[in-house]
Coordinates of C-alpha atoms in Angstrom, one line a residue:
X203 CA 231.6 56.4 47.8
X204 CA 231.1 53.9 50.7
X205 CA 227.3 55.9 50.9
X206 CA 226.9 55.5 47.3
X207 CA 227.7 51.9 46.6
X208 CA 225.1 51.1 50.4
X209 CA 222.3 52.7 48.6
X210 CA 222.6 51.1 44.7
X211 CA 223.3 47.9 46.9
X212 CA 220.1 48.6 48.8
X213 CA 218.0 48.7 45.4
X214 CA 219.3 45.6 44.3
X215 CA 218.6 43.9 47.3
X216 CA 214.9 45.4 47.7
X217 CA 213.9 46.1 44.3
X218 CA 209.9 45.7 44.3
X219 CA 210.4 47.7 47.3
X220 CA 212.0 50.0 45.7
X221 CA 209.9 50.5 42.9
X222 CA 206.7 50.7 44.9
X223 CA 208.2 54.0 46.4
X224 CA 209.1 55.1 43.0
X225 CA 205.6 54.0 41.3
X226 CA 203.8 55.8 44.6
X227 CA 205.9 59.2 44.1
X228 CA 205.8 59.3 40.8
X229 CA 201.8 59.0 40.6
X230 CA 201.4 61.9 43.2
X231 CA 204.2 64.2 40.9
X232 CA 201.8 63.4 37.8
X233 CA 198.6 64.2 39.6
X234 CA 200.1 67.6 41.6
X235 CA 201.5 68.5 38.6
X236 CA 198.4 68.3 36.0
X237 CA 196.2 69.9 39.1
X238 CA 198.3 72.5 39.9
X239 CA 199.3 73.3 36.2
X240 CA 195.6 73.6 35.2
X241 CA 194.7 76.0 38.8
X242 CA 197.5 78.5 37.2
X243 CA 195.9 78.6 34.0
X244 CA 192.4 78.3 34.6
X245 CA 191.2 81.6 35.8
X246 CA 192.4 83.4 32.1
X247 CA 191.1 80.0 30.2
X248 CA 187.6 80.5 31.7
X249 CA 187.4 84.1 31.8
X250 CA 188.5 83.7 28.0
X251 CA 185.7 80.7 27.4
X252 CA 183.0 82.8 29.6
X253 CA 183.5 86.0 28.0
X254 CA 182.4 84.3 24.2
X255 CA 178.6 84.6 25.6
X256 CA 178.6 88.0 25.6
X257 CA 179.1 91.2 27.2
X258 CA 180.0 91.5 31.4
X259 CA 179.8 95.4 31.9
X260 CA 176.8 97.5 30.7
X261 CA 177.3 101.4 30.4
X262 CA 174.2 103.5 30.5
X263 CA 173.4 107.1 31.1
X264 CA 173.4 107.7 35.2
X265 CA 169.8 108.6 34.7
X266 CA 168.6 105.5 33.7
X267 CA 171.2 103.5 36.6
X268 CA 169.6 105.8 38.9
X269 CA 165.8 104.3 38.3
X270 CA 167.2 101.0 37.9
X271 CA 168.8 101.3 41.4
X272 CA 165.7 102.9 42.5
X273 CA 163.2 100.1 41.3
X274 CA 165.1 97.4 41.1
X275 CA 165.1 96.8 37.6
X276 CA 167.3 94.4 35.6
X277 CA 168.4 94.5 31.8
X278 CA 165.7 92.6 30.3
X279 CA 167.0 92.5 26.7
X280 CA 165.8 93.9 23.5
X281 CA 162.5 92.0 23.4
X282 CA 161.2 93.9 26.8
X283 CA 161.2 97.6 26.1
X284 CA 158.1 98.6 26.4
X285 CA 159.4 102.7 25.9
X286 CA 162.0 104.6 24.0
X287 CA 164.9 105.7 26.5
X288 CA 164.5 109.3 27.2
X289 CA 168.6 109.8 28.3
X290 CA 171.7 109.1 26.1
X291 CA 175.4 109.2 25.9
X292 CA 177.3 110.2 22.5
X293 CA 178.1 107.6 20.5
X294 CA 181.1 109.6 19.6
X295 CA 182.3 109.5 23.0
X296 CA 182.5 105.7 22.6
X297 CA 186.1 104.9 20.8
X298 CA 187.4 106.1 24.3
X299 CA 186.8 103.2 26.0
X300 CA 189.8 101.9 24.3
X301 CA 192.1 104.9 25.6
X302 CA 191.8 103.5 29.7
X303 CA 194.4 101.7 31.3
X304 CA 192.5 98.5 30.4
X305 CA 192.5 98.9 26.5
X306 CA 193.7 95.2 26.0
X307 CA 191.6 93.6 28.7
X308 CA 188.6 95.2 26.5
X309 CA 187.9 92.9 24.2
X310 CA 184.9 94.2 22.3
X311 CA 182.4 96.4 22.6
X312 CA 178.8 97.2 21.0
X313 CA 176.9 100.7 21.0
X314 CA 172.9 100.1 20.9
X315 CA 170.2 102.9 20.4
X316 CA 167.0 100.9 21.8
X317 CA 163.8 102.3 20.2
X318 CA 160.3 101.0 19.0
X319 CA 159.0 101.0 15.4
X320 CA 156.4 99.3 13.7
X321 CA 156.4 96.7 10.9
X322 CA 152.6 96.5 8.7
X323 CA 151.2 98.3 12.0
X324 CA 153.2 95.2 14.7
X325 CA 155.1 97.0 17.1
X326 CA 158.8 96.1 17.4
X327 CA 162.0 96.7 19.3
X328 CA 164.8 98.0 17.4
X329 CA 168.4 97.9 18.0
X330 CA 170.8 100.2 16.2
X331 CA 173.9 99.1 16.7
X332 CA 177.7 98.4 15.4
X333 CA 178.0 95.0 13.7
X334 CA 181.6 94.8 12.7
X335 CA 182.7 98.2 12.6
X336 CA 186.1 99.6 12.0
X337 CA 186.5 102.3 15.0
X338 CA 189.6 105.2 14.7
X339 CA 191.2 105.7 17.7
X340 CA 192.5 109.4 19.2
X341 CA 196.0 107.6 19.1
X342 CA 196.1 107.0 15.5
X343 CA 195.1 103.4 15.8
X344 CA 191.8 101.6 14.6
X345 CA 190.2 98.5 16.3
X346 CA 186.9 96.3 14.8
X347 CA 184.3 96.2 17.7
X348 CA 180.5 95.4 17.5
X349 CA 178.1 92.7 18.3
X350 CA 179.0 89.8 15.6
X351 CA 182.3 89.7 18.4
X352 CA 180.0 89.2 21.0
X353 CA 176.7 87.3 19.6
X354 CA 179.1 84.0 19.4
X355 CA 176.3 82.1 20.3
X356 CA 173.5 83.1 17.8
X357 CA 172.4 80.7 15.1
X358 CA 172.2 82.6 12.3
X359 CA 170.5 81.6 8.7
X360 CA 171.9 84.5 6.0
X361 CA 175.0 86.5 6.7
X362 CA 176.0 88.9 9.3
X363 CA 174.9 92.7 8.1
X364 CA 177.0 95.2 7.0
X365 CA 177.3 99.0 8.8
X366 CA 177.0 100.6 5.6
X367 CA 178.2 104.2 5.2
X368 CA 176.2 106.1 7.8
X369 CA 178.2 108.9 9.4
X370 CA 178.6 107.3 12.8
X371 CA 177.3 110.4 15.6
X372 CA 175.3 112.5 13.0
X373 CA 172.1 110.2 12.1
X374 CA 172.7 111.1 8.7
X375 CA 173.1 109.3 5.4
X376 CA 176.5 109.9 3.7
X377 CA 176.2 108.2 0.1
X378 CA 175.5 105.2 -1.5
X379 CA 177.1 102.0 -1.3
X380 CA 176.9 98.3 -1.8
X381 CA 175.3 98.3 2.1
X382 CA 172.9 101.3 1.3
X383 CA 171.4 101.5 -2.2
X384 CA 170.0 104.5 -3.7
X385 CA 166.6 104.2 -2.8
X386 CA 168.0 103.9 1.0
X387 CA 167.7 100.7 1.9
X388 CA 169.8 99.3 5.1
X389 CA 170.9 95.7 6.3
X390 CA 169.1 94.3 8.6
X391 CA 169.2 91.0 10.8
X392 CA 165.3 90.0 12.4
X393 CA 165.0 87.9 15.4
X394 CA 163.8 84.0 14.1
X395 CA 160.1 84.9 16.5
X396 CA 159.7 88.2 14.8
X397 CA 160.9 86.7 11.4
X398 CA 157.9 83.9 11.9
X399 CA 155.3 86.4 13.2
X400 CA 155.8 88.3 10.2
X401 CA 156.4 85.8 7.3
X402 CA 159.9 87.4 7.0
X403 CA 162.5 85.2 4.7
X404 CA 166.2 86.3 3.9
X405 CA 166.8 88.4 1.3
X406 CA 162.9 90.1 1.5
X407 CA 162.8 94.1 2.3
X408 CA 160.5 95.3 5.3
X409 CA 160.0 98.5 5.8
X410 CA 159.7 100.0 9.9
X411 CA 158.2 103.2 10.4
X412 CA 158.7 105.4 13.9
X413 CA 157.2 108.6 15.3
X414 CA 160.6 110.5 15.4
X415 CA 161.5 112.7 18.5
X416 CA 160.6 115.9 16.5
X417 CA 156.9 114.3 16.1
X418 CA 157.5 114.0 12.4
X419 CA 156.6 110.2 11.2
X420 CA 159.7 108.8 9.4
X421 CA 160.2 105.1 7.7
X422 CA 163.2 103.1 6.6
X423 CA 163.6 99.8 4.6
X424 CA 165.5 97.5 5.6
X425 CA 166.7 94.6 3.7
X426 CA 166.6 91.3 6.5
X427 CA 170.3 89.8 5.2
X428 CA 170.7 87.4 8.6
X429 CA 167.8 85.7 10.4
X430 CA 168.9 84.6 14.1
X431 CA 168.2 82.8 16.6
X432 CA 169.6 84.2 20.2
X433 CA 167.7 82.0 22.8
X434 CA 166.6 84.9 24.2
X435 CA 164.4 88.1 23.7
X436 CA 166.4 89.5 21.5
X437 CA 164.8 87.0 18.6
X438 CA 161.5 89.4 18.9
X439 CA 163.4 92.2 17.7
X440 CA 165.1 94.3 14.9
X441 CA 168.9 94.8 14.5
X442 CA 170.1 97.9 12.1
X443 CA 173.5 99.8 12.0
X444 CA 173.3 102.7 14.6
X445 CA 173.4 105.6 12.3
X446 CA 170.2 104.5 10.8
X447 CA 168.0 104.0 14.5
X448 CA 169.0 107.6 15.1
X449 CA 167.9 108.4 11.8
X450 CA 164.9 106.9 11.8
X451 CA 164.0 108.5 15.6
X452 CA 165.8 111.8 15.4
X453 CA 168.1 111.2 17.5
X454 CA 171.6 111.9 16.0
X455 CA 174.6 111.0 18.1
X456 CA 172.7 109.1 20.4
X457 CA 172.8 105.4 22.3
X458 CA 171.4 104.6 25.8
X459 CA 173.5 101.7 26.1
X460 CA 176.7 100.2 25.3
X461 CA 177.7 96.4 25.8
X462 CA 181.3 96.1 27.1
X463 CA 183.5 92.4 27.0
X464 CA 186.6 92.4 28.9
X465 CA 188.9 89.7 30.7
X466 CA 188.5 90.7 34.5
X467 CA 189.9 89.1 37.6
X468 CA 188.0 86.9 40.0
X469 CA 187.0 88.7 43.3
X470 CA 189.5 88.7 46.2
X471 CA 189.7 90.2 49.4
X472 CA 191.3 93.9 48.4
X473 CA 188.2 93.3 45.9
X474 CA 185.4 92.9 48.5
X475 CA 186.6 95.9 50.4
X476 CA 186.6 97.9 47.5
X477 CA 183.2 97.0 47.1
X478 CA 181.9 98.3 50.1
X479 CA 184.0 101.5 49.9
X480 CA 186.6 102.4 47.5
X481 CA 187.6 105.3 49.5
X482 CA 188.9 103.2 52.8
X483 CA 191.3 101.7 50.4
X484 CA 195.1 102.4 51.2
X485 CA 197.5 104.5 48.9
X486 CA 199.3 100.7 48.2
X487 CA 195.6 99.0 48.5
X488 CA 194.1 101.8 45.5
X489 CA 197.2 101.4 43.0
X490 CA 196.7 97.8 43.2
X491 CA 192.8 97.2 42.8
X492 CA 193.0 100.1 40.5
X493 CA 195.9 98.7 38.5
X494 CA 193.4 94.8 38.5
X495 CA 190.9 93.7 36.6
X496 CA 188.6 93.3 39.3
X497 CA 184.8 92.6 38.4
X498 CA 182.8 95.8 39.8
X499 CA 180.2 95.8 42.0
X500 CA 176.2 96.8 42.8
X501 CA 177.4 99.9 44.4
X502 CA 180.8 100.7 42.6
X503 CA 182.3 100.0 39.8
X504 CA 185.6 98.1 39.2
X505 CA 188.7 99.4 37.9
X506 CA 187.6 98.6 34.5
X507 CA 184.3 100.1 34.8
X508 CA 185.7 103.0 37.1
X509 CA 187.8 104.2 34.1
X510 CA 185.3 103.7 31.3
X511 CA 182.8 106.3 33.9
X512 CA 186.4 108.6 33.6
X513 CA 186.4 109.1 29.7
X514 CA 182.3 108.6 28.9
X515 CA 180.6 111.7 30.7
X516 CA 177.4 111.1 32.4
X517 CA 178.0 107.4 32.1
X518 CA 177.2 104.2 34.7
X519 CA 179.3 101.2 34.6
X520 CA 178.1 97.9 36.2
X521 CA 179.1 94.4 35.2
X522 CA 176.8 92.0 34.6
X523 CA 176.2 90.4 37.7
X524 CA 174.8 87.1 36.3
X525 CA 177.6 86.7 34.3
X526 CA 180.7 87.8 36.8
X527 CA 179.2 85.4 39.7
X528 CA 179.1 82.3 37.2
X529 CA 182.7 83.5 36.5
X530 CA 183.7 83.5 40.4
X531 CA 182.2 80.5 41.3
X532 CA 183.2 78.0 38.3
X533 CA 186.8 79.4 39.1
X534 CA 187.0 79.1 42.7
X535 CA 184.9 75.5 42.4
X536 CA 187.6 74.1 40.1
X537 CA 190.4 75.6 41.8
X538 CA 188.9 74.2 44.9
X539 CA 188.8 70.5 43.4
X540 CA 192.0 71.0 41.5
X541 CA 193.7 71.7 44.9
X542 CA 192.1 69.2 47.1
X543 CA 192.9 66.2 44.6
X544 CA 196.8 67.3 45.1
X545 CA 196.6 67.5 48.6
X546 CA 194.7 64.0 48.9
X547 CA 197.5 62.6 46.2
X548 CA 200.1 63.9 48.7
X549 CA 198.6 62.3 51.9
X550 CA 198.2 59.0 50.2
X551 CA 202.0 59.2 49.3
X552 CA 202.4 59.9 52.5
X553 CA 200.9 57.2 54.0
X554 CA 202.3 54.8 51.3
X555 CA 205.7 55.8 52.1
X556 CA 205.7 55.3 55.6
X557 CA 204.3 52.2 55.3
X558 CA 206.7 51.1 53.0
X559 CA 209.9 52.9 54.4
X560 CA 208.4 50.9 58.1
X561 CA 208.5 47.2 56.1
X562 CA 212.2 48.1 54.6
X563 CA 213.7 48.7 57.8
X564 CA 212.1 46.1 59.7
X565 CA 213.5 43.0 56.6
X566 CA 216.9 45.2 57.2
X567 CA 217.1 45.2 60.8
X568 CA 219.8 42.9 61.0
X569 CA 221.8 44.5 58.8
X570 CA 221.0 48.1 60.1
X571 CA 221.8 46.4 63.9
X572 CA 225.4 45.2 62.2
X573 CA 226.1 48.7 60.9
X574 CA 225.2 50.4 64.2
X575 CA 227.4 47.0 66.3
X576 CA 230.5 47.7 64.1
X577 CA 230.8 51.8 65.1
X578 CA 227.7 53.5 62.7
X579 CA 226.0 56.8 64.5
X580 CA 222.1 56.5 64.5
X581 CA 222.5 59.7 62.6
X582 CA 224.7 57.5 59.8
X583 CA 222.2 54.8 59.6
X584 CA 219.3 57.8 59.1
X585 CA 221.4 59.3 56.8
X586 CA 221.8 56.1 54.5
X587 CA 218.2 55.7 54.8
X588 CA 216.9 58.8 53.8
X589 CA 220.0 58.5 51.0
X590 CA 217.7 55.8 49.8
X591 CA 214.3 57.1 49.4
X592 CA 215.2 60.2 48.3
X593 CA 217.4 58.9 45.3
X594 CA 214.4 56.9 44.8
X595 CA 211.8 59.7 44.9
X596 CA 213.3 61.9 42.5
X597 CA 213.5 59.4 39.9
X598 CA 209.9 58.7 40.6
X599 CA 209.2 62.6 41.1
X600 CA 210.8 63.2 37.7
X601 CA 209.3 60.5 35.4
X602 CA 205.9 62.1 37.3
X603 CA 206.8 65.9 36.2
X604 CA 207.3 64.4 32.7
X605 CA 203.6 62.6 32.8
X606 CA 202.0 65.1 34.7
X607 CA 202.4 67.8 31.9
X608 CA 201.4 65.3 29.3
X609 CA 198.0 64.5 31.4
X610 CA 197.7 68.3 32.0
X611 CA 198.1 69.1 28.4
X612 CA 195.7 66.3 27.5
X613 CA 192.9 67.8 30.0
X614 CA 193.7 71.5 28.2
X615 CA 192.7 69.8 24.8
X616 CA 189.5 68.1 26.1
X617 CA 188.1 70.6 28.2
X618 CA 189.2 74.1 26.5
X619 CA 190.7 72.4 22.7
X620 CA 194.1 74.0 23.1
X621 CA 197.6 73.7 24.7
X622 CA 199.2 74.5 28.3
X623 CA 202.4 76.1 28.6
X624 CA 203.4 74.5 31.8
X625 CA 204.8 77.0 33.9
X626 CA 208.0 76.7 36.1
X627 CA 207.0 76.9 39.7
X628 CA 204.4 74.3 39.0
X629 CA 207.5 72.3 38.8
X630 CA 209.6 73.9 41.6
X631 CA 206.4 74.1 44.1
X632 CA 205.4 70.0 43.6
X633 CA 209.2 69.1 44.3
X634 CA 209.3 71.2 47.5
X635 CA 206.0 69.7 48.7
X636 CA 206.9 66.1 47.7
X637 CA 210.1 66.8 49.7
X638 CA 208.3 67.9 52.8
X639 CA 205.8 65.1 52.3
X640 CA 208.4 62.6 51.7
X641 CA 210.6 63.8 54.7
X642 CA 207.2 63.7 57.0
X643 CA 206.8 59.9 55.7
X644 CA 210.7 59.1 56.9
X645 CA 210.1 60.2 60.2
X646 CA 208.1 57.6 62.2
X647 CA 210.8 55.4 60.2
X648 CA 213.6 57.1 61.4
X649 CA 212.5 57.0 65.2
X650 CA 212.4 53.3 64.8
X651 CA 215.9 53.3 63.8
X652 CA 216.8 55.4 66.7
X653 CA 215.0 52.6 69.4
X654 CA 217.2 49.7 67.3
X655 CA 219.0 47.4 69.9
X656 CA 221.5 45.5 68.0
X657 CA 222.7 43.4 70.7
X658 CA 219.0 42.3 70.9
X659 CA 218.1 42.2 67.1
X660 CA 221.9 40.2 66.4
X661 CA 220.6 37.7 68.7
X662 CA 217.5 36.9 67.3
X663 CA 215.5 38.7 70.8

């Protein structure tokens, strides 16, 4: 009790004092606890954000990763093929991608058949393709995967088209529908260049013709329901439902690529070994890059892409390297700043503190001589002293833990437009390093206390 009614005396006595502690905690809690509540978070939230501009693995027959590797050749985009592919996968083999381990990390996922055709005599790339498609699963299931999921960027003037009733893996036309009238006519989208280049409006019917695989000439009309603008190639070319490329280019049950979005898991150090050579790994060091979403590399895959290359036969998975680096190095840049404006909030309490604690003690000295003249242990004395500022820090550190997870929620809604849910040890690891900062701060005080003379300081020497 004696302890008790020393230290509320103490606040009365140096109140600004006081609250300059308090005010100096209380802005480092708010500051470590936004920072460090955001670096939690912010590797799903940017993954997330990231992952809207389309796809970061690319699956393709080994054939074709094999002259890529060879010649050093990069996925140009739709607008660039110059040839028709000459190896495939099945497109029936694709709903297995979502029987891996990573089903839910897989987002979405597009098929594309990549041929050339002609429109009035202009060559022009076509992509057949899933738009929004409704995919059954081996487990019973059915999931909705295609390119509107992952075209999020496209400005698009008309509607998205339709994947009308083409038996998916045959290349053959089933019936008619509202998507594919009677005298066969197909949605389309056209690229906004191609679209100009060939006087294209929405609604119009063009009609693409192709020298088919079995040398047989072979046409289809398509009517252009979307035009859009990508930014890219890809407004030079052609988009039609899949069933209908291989149609038109007798190829039934054929794609040469398939577009693959999934939430992976920044590189690390198990990652980076990995990369060099999955095989050194450990039993303990396989489970666990095996069991993480690791981004794969140039010369392996990751665990995602590994087990999308176990269930598609005579399939390469790569990510997208342009779009997995950008992902690495935002997070680990804003992590980087996130961490270093906690650590520079905690050495500025710090010095603060100290400073502070160093002007207390020296306006008490007289009464902190009388206390050590009439029988108090230096250790008492410390004791009362560090009674003090740490009453006074954890009011300060808990009005900060309140503000802190409003600033942090109010940075969530700027940057990303949604909510935090501030996690626990955010809360449990800024007490324990304003402890240890706060306790580092107290020392040089508590040495002076230790040197105090009171015979000296009682008599004014």
């Amino acid at each position: 009790m004696f302890l008790l009614r020393m230290v509320f005396r103490s606040f009365s006595r140096q109140l600004k004092r006081r609250l300059l502690i308090a005010v100096t905690v209380c802005l480092s809690a708010t500051i470590c606890v936004a920072m460090l509540g955001v670096v939690f978070d912010v590797g799903d939230k940017l993954n997330a954000e990231l992952s809207t501009y389309g796809s970061n693995i690319v699956v393709r027959p080994k054939a074709d990763a094999v002259v890529s590797d060879l010649y050093n050749t990069a996925d140009a985009g739709n607008g660039a093929e110059t040839a028709d592919p000459t190896s495939f996968l099945k497109e029936s083999d694709v709903p297995s991608i979502k029987t891996t381990f990573w089903a839910f990390n897989i987002t979405d996922f597009a098929p594309e058949l990549n041929v050339n055709a002609t429109i009035d005599g202009r060559n022009v790339p076509v992509t057949g393709t899933w738009f929004s498609k409704k995919v059954p699963l081996a487990t019973g299931e059915s999931v909705v995967a295609g390119v509107r999921g992952m075209r999020s960027w496209w400005k698009i003037d008309g509607t998205w088209a339709k994947d009308g009733t083409g038996a998916a893996g045959t290349g053959k036309v089933v019936a008619a529908s509202v998507d594919t009238d009677k005298a066969g006519v197909v949605q389309g989208m056209m690229g906004k260049e191609l679209a100009g280049a060939t006087h294209t409006k929405v609604g119009q019917t063009v009609t693409i013709s192709k020298a088919a695989a079995d040398g047989q000439h072979r046409s289809q009309r398509v009517r252009i329901v979307g035009i859009f603008d990508s930014g890219d190639n890809d407004s030079s070319g052609l988009y039609i439902p899949s069933w209908s490329a291989q149609r038109l280019s007798d190829l039934p049950d054929s794609i040469d690529k398939i577009e693959v979005k999934a939430l992976t898991t920044p590189e690390n150090a198990l990652a980076r070994k990995a990369e060099k050579d999955p095989a050194a790994l450990s039993q303990e060091e396989w489970e666990t890059w095996y069991c993480t979403a690791y981004p794969s590399s140039i010369a392996y895959p990751s665990s995602i892409a590994y087990q999308i290359e176990e269930v598609m036969p005579g399939a390469v998975a790569k990510q997208v390297r342009q779009v997995a680096a950008l992902q690495g190095d935002v997070l680990h840049k804003t992590q980087a700043v996130m961490i270093l404006m906690t650590a520079l909030s905690l050495i500025a309490a710090a010095i603060a503190v100290a400073n502070l604690m160093a002007s207390s003690i020296g306006e008490r000295g007289s009464e902190l001589a009388l206390l050590k003249a009439i029988g108090a242990t230096d250790g008492a004395v410390s004791r009362l002293m560090l009674t003090e500022t740490a009453v006074i820090s954890l009011i300060g550190g808990l009005v900060g833990a309140g503000l802190g997870s409003v600033l942090a929620q109010v940075i969530w809604h700027v940057v990303f437009g949604s909510g935090v849910a501030m996690r626990p040890m955010v809360f449990v690891l800024v007490f324990v390093l304003l402890a240890v900062t706060i306790l580092i701060a107290s020392f040089s005080s508590i040495r002076s206390i230790l040197h105090l003379r009171p015979a000296e300081v009682l008599h004014g020497r």
